[in-house]
Each structure stands twice: as C-alpha cells, then as structure tokens.
Short mmCIF file of C-alpha atoms in Angstrom, two decimals:
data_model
loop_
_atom_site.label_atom_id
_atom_site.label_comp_id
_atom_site.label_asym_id
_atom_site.label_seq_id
_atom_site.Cartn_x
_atom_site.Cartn_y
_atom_site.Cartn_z
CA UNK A 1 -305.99 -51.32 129.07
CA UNK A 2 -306.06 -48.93 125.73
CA UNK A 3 -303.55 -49.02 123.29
CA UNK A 4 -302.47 -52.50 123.91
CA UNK A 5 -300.47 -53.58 121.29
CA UNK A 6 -300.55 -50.22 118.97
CA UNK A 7 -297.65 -49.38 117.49
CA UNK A 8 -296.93 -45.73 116.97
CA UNK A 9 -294.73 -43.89 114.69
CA UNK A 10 -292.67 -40.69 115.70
CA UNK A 11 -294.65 -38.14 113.89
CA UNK A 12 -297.53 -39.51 115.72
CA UNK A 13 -299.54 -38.54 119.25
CA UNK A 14 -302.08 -40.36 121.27
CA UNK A 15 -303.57 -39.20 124.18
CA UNK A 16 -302.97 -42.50 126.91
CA UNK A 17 -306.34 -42.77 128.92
CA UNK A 18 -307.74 -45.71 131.17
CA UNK A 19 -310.76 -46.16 128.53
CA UNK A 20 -309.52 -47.13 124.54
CA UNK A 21 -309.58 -43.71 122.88
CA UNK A 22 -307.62 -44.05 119.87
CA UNK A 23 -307.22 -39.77 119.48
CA UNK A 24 -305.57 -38.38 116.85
CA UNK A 25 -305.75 -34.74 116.26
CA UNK A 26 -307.31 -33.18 113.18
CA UNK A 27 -304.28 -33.46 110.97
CA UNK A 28 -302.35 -36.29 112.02
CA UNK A 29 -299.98 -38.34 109.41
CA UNK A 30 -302.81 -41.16 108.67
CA UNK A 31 -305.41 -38.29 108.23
CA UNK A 32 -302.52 -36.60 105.90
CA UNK A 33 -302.02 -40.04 104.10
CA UNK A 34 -306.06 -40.38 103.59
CA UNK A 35 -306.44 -36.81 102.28
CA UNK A 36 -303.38 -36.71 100.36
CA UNK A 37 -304.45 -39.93 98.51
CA UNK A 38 -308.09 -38.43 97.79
CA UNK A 39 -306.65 -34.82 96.34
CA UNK A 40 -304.09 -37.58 93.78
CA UNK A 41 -307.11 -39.33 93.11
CA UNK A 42 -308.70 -36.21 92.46
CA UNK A 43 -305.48 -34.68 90.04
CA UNK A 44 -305.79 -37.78 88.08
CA UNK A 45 -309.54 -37.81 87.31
CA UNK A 46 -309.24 -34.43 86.12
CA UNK A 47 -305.84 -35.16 84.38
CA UNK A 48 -307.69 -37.43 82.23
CA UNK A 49 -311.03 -35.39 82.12
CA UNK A 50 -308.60 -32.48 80.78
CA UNK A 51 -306.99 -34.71 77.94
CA UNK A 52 -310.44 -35.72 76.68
CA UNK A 53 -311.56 -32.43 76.53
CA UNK A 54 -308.24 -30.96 75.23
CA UNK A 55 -308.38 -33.73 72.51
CA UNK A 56 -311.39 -32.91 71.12
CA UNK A 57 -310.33 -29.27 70.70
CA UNK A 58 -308.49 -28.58 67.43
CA UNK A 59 -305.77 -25.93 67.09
CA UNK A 60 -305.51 -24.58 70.23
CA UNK A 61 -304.45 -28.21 71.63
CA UNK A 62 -300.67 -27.44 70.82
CA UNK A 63 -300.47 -24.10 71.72
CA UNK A 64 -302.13 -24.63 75.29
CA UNK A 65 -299.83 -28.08 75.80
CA UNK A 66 -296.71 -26.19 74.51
CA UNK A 67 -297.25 -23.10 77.37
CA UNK A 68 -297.30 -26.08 80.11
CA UNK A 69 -293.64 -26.79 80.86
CA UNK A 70 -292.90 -23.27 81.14
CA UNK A 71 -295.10 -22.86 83.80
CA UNK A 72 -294.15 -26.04 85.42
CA UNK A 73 -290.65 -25.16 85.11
CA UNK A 74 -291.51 -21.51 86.94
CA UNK A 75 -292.45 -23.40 90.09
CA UNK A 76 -289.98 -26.16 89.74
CA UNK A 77 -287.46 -23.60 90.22
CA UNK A 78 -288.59 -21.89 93.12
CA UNK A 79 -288.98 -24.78 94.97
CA UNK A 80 -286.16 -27.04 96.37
CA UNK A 81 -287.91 -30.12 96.47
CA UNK A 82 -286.00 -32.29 94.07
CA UNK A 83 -287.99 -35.24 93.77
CA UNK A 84 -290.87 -33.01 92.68
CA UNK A 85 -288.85 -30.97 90.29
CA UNK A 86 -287.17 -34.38 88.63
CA UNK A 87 -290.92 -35.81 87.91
CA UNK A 88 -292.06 -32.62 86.59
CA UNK A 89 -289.02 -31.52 84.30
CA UNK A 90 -289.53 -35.55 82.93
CA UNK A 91 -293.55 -34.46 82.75
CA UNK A 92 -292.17 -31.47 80.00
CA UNK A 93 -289.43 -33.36 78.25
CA UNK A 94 -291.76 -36.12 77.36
CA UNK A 95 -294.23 -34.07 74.72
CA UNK A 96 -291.87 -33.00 71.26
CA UNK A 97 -293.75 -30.23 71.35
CA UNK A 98 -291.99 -28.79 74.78
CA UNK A 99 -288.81 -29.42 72.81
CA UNK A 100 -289.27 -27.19 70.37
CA UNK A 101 -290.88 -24.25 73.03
CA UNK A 102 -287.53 -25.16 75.54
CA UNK A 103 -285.28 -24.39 72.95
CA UNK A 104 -286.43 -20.62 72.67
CA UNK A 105 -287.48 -20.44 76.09
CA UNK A 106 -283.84 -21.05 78.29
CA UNK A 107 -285.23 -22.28 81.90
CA UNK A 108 -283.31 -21.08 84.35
CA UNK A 109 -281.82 -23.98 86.58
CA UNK A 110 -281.73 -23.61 89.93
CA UNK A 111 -279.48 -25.15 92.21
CA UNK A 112 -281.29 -28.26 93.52
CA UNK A 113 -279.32 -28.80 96.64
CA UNK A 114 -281.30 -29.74 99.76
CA UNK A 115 -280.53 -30.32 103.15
CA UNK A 116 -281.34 -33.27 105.09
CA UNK A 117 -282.25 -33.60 108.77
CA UNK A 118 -282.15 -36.56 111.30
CA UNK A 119 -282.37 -36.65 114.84
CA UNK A 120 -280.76 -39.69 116.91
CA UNK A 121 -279.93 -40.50 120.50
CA UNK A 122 -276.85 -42.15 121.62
CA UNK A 123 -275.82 -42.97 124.61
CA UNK A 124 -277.68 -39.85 126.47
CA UNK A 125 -276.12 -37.44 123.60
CA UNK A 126 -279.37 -36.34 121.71
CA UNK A 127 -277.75 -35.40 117.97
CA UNK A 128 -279.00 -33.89 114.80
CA UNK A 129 -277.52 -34.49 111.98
CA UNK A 130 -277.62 -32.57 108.73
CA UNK A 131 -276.34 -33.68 105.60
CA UNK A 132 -276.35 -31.70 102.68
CA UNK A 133 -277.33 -33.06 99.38
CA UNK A 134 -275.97 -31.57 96.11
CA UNK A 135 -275.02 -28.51 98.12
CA UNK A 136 -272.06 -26.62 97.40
CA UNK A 137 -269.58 -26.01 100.76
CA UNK A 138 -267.99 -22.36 101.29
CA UNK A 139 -266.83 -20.43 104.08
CA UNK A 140 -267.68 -16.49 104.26
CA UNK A 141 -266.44 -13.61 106.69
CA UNK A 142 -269.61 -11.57 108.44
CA UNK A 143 -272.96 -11.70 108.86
CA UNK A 144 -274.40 -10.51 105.36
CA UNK A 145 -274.14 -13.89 103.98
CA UNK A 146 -277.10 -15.07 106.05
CA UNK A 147 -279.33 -12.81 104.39
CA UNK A 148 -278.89 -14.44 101.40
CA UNK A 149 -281.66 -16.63 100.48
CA UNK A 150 -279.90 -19.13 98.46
CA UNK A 151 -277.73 -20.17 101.85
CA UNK A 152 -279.15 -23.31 102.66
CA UNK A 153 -277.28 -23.95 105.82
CA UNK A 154 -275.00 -21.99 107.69
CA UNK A 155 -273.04 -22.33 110.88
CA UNK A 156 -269.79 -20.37 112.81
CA UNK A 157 -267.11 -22.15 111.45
CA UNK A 158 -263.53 -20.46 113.13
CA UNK A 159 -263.44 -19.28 116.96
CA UNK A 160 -262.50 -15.26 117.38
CA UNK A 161 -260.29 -14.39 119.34
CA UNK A 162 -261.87 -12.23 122.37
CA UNK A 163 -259.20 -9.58 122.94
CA UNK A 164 -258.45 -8.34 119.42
CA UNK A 165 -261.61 -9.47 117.62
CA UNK A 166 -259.27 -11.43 115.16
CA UNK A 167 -259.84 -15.24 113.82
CA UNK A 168 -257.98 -18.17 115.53
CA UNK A 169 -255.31 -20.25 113.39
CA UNK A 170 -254.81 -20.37 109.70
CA UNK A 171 -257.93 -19.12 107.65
CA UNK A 172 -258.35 -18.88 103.87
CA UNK A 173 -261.17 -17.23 102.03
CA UNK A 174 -261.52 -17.35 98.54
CA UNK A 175 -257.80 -18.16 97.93
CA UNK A 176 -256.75 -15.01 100.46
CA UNK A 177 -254.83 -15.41 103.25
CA UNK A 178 -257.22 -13.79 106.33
CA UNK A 179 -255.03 -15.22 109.43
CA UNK A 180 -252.41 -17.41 110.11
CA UNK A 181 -251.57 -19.91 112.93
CA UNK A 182 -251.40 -23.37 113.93
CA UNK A 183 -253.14 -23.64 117.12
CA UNK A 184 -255.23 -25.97 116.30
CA UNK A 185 -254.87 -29.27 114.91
CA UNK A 186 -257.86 -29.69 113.21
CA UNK A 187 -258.32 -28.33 109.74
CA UNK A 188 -261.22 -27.81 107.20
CA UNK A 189 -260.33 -27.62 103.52
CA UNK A 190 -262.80 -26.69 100.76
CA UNK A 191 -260.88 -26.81 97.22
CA UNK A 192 -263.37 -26.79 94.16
CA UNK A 193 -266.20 -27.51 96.34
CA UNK A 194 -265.00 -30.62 97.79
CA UNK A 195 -264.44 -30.71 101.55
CA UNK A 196 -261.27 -32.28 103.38
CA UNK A 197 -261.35 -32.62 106.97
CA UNK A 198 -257.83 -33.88 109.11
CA UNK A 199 -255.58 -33.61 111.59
CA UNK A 200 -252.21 -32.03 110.88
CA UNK A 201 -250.12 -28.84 112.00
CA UNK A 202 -249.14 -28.85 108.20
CA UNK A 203 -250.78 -29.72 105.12
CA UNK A 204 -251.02 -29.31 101.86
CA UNK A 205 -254.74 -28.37 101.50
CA UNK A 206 -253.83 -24.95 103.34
CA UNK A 207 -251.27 -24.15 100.06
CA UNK A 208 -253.74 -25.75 97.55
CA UNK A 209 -256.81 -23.63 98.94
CA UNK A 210 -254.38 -20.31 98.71
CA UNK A 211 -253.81 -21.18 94.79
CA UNK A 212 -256.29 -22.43 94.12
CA UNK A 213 -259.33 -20.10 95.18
CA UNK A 214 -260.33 -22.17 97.93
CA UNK A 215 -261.26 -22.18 101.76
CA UNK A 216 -259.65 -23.74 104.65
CA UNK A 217 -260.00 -22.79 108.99
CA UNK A 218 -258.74 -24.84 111.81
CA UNK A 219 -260.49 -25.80 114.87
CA UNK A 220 -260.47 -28.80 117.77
CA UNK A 221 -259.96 -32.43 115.97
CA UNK A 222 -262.88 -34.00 117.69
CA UNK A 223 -262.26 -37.60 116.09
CA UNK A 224 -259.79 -39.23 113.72
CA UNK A 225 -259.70 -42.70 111.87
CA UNK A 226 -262.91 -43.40 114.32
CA UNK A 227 -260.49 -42.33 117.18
CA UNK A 228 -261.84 -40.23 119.92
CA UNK A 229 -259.21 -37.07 120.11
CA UNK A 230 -258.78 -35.82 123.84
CA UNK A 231 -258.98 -31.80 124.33
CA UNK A 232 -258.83 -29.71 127.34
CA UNK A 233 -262.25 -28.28 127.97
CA UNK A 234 -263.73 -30.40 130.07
CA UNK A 235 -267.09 -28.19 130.72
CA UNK A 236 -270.37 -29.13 128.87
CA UNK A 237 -271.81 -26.92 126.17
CA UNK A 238 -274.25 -27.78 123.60
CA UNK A 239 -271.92 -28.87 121.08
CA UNK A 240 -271.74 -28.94 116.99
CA UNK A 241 -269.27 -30.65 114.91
CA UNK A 242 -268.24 -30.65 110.76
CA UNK A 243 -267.95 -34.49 110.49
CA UNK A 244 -267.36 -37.42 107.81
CA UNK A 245 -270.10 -40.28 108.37
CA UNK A 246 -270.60 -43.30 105.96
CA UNK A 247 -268.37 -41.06 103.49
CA UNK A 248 -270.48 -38.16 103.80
CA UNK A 249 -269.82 -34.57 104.94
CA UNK A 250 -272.28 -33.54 107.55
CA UNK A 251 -272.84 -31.27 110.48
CA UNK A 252 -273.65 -33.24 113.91
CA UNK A 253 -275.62 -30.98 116.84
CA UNK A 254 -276.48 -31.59 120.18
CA UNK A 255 -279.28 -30.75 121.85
CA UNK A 256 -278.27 -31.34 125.05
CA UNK A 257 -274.88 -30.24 126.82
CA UNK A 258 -272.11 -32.53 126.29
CA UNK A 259 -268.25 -32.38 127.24
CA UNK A 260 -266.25 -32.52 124.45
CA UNK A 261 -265.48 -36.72 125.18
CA UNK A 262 -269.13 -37.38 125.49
CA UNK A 263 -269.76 -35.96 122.21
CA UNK A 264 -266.94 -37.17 120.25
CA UNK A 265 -267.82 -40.62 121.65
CA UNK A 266 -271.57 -40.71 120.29
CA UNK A 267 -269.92 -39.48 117.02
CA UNK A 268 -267.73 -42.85 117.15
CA UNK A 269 -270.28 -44.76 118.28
CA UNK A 270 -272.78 -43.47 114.82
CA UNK A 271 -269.84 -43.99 112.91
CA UNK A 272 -267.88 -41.42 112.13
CA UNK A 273 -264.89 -41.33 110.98
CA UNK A 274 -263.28 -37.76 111.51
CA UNK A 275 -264.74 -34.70 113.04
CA UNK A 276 -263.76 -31.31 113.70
CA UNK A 277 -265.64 -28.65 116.27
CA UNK A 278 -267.53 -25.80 114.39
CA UNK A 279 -268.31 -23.01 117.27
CA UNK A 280 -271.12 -24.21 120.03
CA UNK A 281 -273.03 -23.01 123.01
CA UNK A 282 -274.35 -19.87 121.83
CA UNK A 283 -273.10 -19.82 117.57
CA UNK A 284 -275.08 -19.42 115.74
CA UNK A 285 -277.09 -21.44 112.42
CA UNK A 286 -279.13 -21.27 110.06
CA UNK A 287 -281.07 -24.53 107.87
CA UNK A 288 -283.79 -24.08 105.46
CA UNK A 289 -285.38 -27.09 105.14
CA UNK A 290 -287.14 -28.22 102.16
CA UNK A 291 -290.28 -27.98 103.29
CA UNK A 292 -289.35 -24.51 103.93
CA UNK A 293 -289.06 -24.35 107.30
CA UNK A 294 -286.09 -22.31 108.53
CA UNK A 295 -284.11 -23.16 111.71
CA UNK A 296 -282.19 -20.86 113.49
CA UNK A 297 -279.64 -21.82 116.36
CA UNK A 298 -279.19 -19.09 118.80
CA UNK A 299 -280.53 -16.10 116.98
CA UNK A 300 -279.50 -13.16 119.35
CA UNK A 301 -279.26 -10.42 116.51
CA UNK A 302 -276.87 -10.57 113.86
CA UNK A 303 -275.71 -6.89 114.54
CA UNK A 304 -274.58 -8.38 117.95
CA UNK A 305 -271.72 -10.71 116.45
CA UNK A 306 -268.33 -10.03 116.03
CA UNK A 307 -267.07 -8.50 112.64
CA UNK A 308 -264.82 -11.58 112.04
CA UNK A 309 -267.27 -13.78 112.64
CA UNK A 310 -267.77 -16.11 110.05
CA UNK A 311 -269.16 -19.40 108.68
CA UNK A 312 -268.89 -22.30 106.68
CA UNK A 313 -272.29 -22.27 104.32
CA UNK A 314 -273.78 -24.18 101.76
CA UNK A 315 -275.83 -23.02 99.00
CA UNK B 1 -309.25 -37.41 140.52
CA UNK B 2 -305.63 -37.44 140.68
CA UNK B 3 -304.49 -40.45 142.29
CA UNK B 4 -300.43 -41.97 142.48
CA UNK B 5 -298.90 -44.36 139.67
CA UNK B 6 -297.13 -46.89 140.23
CA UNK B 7 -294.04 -47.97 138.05
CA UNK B 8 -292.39 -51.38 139.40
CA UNK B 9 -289.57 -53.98 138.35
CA UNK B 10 -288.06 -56.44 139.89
CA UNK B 11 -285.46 -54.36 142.30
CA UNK B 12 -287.45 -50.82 142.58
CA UNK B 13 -290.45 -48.75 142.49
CA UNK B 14 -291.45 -45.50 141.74
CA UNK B 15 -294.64 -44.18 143.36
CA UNK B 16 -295.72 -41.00 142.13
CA UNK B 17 -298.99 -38.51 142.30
CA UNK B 18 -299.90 -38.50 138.62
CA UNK B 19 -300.13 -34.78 138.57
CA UNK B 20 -296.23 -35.01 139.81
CA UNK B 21 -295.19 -36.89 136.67
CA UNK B 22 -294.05 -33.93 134.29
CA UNK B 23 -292.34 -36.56 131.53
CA UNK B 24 -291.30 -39.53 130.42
CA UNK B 25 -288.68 -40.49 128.07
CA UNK B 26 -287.18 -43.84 126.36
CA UNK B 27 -283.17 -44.56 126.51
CA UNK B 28 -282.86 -47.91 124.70
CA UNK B 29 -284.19 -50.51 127.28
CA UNK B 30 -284.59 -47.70 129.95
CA UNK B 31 -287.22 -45.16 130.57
CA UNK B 32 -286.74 -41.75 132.35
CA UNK B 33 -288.82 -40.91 134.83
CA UNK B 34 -289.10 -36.52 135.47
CA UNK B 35 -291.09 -35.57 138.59
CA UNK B 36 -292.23 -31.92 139.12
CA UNK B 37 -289.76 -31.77 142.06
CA UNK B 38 -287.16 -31.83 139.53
CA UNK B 39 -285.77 -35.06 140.21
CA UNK B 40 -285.82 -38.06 137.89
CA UNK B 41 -285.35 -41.80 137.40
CA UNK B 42 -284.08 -44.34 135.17
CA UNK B 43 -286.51 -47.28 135.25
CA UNK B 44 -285.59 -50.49 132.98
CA UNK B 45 -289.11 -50.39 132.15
CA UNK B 46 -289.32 -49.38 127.90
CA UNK B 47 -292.12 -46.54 127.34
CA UNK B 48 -294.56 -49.03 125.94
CA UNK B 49 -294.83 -50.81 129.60
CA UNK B 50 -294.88 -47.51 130.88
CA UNK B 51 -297.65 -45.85 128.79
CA UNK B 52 -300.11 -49.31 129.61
CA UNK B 53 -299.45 -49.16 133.30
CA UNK B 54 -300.56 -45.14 133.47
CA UNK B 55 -303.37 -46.15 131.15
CA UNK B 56 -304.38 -49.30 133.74
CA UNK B 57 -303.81 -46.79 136.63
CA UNK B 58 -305.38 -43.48 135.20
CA UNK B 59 -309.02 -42.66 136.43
CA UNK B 60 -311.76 -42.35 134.33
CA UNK B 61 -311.56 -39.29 132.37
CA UNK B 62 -308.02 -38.76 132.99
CA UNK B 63 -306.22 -38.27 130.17
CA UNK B 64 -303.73 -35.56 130.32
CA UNK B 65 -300.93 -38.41 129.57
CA UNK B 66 -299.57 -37.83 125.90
CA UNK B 67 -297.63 -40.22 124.37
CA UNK B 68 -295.88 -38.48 121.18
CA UNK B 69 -293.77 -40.79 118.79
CA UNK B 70 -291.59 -43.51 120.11
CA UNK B 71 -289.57 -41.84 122.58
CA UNK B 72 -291.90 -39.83 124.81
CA UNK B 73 -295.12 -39.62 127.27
CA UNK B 74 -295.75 -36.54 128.61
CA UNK B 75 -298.31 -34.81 130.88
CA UNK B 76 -300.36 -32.13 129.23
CA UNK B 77 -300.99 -29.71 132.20
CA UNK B 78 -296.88 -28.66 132.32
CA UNK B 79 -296.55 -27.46 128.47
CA UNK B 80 -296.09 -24.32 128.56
CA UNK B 81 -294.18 -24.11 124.60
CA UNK B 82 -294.14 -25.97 121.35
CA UNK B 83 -291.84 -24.98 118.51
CA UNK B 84 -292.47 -27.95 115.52
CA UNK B 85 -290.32 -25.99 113.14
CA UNK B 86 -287.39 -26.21 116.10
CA UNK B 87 -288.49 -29.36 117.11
CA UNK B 88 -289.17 -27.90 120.55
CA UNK B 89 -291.38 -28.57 123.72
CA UNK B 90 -290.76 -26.70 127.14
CA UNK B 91 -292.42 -28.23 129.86
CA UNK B 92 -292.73 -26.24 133.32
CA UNK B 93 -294.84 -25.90 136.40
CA UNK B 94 -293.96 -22.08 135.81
CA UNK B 95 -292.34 -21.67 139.00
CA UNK B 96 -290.08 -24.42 140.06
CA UNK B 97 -288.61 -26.19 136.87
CA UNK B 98 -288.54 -26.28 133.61
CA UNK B 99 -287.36 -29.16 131.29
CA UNK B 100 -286.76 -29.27 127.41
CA UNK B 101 -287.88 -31.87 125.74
CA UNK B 102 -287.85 -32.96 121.45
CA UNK B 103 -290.11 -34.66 119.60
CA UNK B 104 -290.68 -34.67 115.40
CA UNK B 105 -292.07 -31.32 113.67
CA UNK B 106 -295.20 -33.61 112.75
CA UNK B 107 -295.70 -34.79 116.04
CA UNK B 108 -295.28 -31.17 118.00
CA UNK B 109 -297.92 -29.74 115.10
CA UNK B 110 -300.82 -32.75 116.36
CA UNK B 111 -299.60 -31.78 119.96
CA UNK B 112 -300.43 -27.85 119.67
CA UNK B 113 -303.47 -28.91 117.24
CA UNK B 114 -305.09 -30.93 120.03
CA UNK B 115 -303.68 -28.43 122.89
CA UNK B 116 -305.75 -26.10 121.04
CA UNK B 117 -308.88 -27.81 120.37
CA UNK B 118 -309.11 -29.07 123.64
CA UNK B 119 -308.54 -25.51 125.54
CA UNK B 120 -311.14 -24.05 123.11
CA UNK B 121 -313.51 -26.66 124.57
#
C-alpha cells in the first residue's frame, strides 16, 4: 500500500501507484520551499559580503547606499504585492541617509490594493470568493474600463434590458442619474468608496449617491440578515453574487450551475449576511491577481457586449 | 494490464474497469465516483480510503491515478486541458463526455509539469 498515512496539501500532486513512489514533479511546493530557502540563504550571504566590502570603501559608501531606496521604491511600485513593498519601503526608511535623498526625490505611491482569492465547497455549490483588500469600489458604463490596467477586478454589475439596450432599475454613475426604476429590490450603494448593500424599493443611499458623486444599481436580493430571499428563476446558471461576509465586501462565484436557492443557501451556510446578484452565466470578469495572473470569466470579445453594459470595478 | 477496482462499504459496491474511472472527487464524508459512461456515484468512502484501495488494487506499473490536493484523484489518460491560472482541468474521452473539474493553480502547474515530462518520455 503507498502513501499510507501521507498527508497532502492542495497545491500538491502524487501519482497513486501499487508500489511506494512518492512523485512529485520538478517544481512542486516542497521543492519551491527548498529552493526558495537556498536563494534567501544565498541574498543574505551576499547582503553581508556587500556591507563588508561597502564598508571598507570610503566616499562612495553614501552615495551608492543613498541611490538604493530609489530603486527599491521603482519596483515596489510596480508591483502589488504589499507585504513585499511594506518590508522594503521599512528597508529605505531605516538609513538617515534615504531621508535626506526621499525628500528631493517624491516616490510615487501606488495604490496597494490587492485582491484575494479562495475557493470553497458547500453543500455541492463549488464557490470562489474574492475579497478585495484596500481596493477602492466603483461602477463604470462600457467596456473601456477593462483596458485599464489599474482595474483590479471587474464584473457586470446591472442587467440590460434586451429590447432597447437600456439598464434595468435605478442606476447612478458618478453622481448622474443614468436610469431609473424600482424593479428590483436589491440595491448596491458606493458613496465615498464605501459600499452599502440592502433590500429596499426606497432608500436613502440612491439620493446620497446622486449628491454626493457616488454610485448605486439594483439587482435580485439574494440574502438578507442571513435570510435566504426567494426569486423566480428557478433554472441553473453559473451564478455570481456582491456579498457582505464576516463584515467584508466580497464577490462570491460559482463554478458550477446553481438555481438561485442553491446558491443563496451556500452563501448562508459560509456566513453571509446580505447578498445581491451581479450578472451570471455568460458576464463577464476580470481579476488580476497578485501574482499577476489575470482571470477572465467568459471572455467572448469585448466589442460583442452591449453599449450599456457596465460594471462594478475596483482599482 | 487494466484490471476492475473495487470500492465497497457496508450497503454497496462499485466495480469498475480502472481505465473506466475518469475521476474522483471528495464531498465532506462522501466521495464521487465519475465513470467514462458518464454516470457517477456517491460513495461514503473519503478520498484517502479511496486513493489506498486503487493503490492496493492497481497493477504493477500502473500509475495513471493522480491524486491532486485534498479533494481529487483523477486518471491521467482522460486530460485533455489544464488552465492553472483559471484553475481549470477538462477531462474527456474525446468523444462521449467531458467533465470539468478544479484543483489549485499550484497543483494544475505540477499536473501539466509531470503530463509533460512523462509524454516526452
């Protein structure tokens, strides 16, 4: 019997075979582990073989250290993994020397917003759930926004309406009035960057997001107070859903088709406490991931959607 | 030599050619069975009992079984796609069905890696 008794993690394989043959492909996460601690064992013997030598140099020594944290601070900025640019911005504010240099040299700070991806099965419903960190929620109208490469997630927010192209229920962009209507329950509000989600044919985010320069759209109320809501379509579609978990805004997925109870019920069952439909079956999304991958729901050809289609983003 | 697997409990069995078991994925205490005839079935069997009894029942040399993370076991010869950055895996016989499956970006780059290195062989 081979494996008996090995545990195995979900970013691992192993080939299951009558004799033990503990397999692992070239570049699995304990090979990663092994050569990742050898290359920081590696960065800090020549760390400290580069002090040594920089310390026996005289009068360059300031000038070289001083040109450091703006070149640190170049790639911190093009790169949205935060944990990596907090250690290195601490790295440059440590030496009094970088002081002086940042105070002539303005760094340009980019946003450090993230998004961050989980997948989790629940009762049959397989979910993803993305939660953006220090991301700031908008909504936009058309398809150029997604070719803007500071959108770091992006999915159809309001349904169009099929016969005259136009957007269902109330919709606010930017503090203007785009449609009106009350045909759905649900409502998203985003006033100064802050999202509200409820359940209400009137409310008084929809005025504050008109004078205020804000967003709000309406779709299905998919849960409330950790309610399931009923709703009429009973067919199953891969589903997606704006949602407030463990006091966090998030966007929930399926990947498999789901009627609109069966998904609302895993959301209860995770936890969630209210949750609104964003567009499903074939909408489409966008998430850049920090590692930089970029996943795309549905891509059919952005020329092929509707003008009024539009999304709720964050950057 | 492909011979069948057997996968028992208490109140049922499944009996299966081994080059008939596409997949095989965990749902809390149960495990679900896909056959290449499309059909599948919920054992209450977790994926751990599951992978030892195809290792115990495999022949010699027969390893096209795959276990990848936690959740899943599946057999090598009916992947015909793997997407890690969309977490994807399509599995098909190319004719008759064809099921989607998920697994972790990390885990679907080792799968293609050793897909690879073992059709370059």
């Amino acid at each position: 019997m081979s494996n008996k008794g090995h545990d195995i993690d979900d970013d691992e394989i192993r080939i299951i075979s009558s004799r033990p043959q503990p397999v692992k492909p070239g570049k699995s996460s304990s090979g990663r582990r092994l050569r990742g601690a050898l290359a920081g064992l590696f960065v800090v013997i020549a760390a400290v073989v580069l002090f040594f030598v920089l310390k026996g140099c005289s009068g360059t020594v300031a000038e070289d250290d001083a040109e450091y944290p703006s070149v640190t601070g170049g790639s911190v900025s093009g790169d949205r993994g935060f944990v990596a640019a907090d250690s290195l911005e601490t790295d440059s504010r440590d030496n009094d020397e970088d002081m002086a240099l940042d105070s002539k040299t303005p760094v340009t700070q980019e946003p450090k917003g993230y998004i961050a991806m989980r997948d989790t099965t629940i009762a049959g419903a397989r979910l993803t759930v993305y939660t953006p960190v220090d991301a700031v929620p908008e909504l936009a109208i058309g398809v150029d926004v997604l070719a803007d490469s500071t959108v770091l997630m992006a999915f159809q927010a309001a349904d169009i309406r099929a016969d005259n192209g136009q957007i269902v229920s109330a919709f606010v962009d930017h503090g203007q009035l785009i449609s009106t209507g009350q045909s759905k329950a649900g409502f998203c509000a985003i006033i100064d960057g802050k999202i509200t989600l409820g359940v209400a044919d009137v409310t008084q985010y929809f005025e504050q997001a008109l004078t205020t320069d804000g967003y709000f759209f309406r779709q299905y109320p998919l849960v409330v107070g950790n309610q399931v809501i009923e709703n009429k379509p009973k067919g199953r579609s891969l589903r997606k859903a704006l949602a407030e978990l463990n006091g966090k805004i998030v966007v929930i997925a399926s990947r498999n088709e789901l009627t609109f109870g069966e998904f609302s019920g895993a959301m209860v069952d995770m936890g969630v406490s209210t949750a609104i439909y964003l567009v499903g079956s074939k909408s489409y999304g966008i998430v850049r991931l920090p590692d930089g991958d970029v996943l795309e729901y549905n891509l059919r050809g952005v020329r092929k959607y509707p003008e009024n289609t539009n999304f709720i983003v964050w950057k | 030599m492909d011979r069948n697997l057997l996968f028992a409990t208490s109140s049922e069995l499944v009996r299966v050619p081994s080059e008939a078991l596409v997949s095989v994925r965990a749902d809390g205490n149960y495990s679900a069975v896909r056959l290449a005839d499309g059909s599948e079935y919920y054992l209450t069997l977790q994926l751990g009992q599951i992978e030892r009894r195809i290792a115990e029942q495999s022949a010699d040399g027969d390893n096209k079984f795959i276990r990848i993370g936690k959740s899943l076991i599946v057999n090598r010869e009916f992947i015909i796609y793997i997407n890690h950055a969309r977490q994807k895996l399509v599995m098909s016989d190319g004719r008759s069905f064809r099921f989607e499956e998920s697994a972790s970006r990390e885990a679907l780059r080792s799968l293609r890696e050793y897909i690879e290195s073992i059709s370059n062989e």
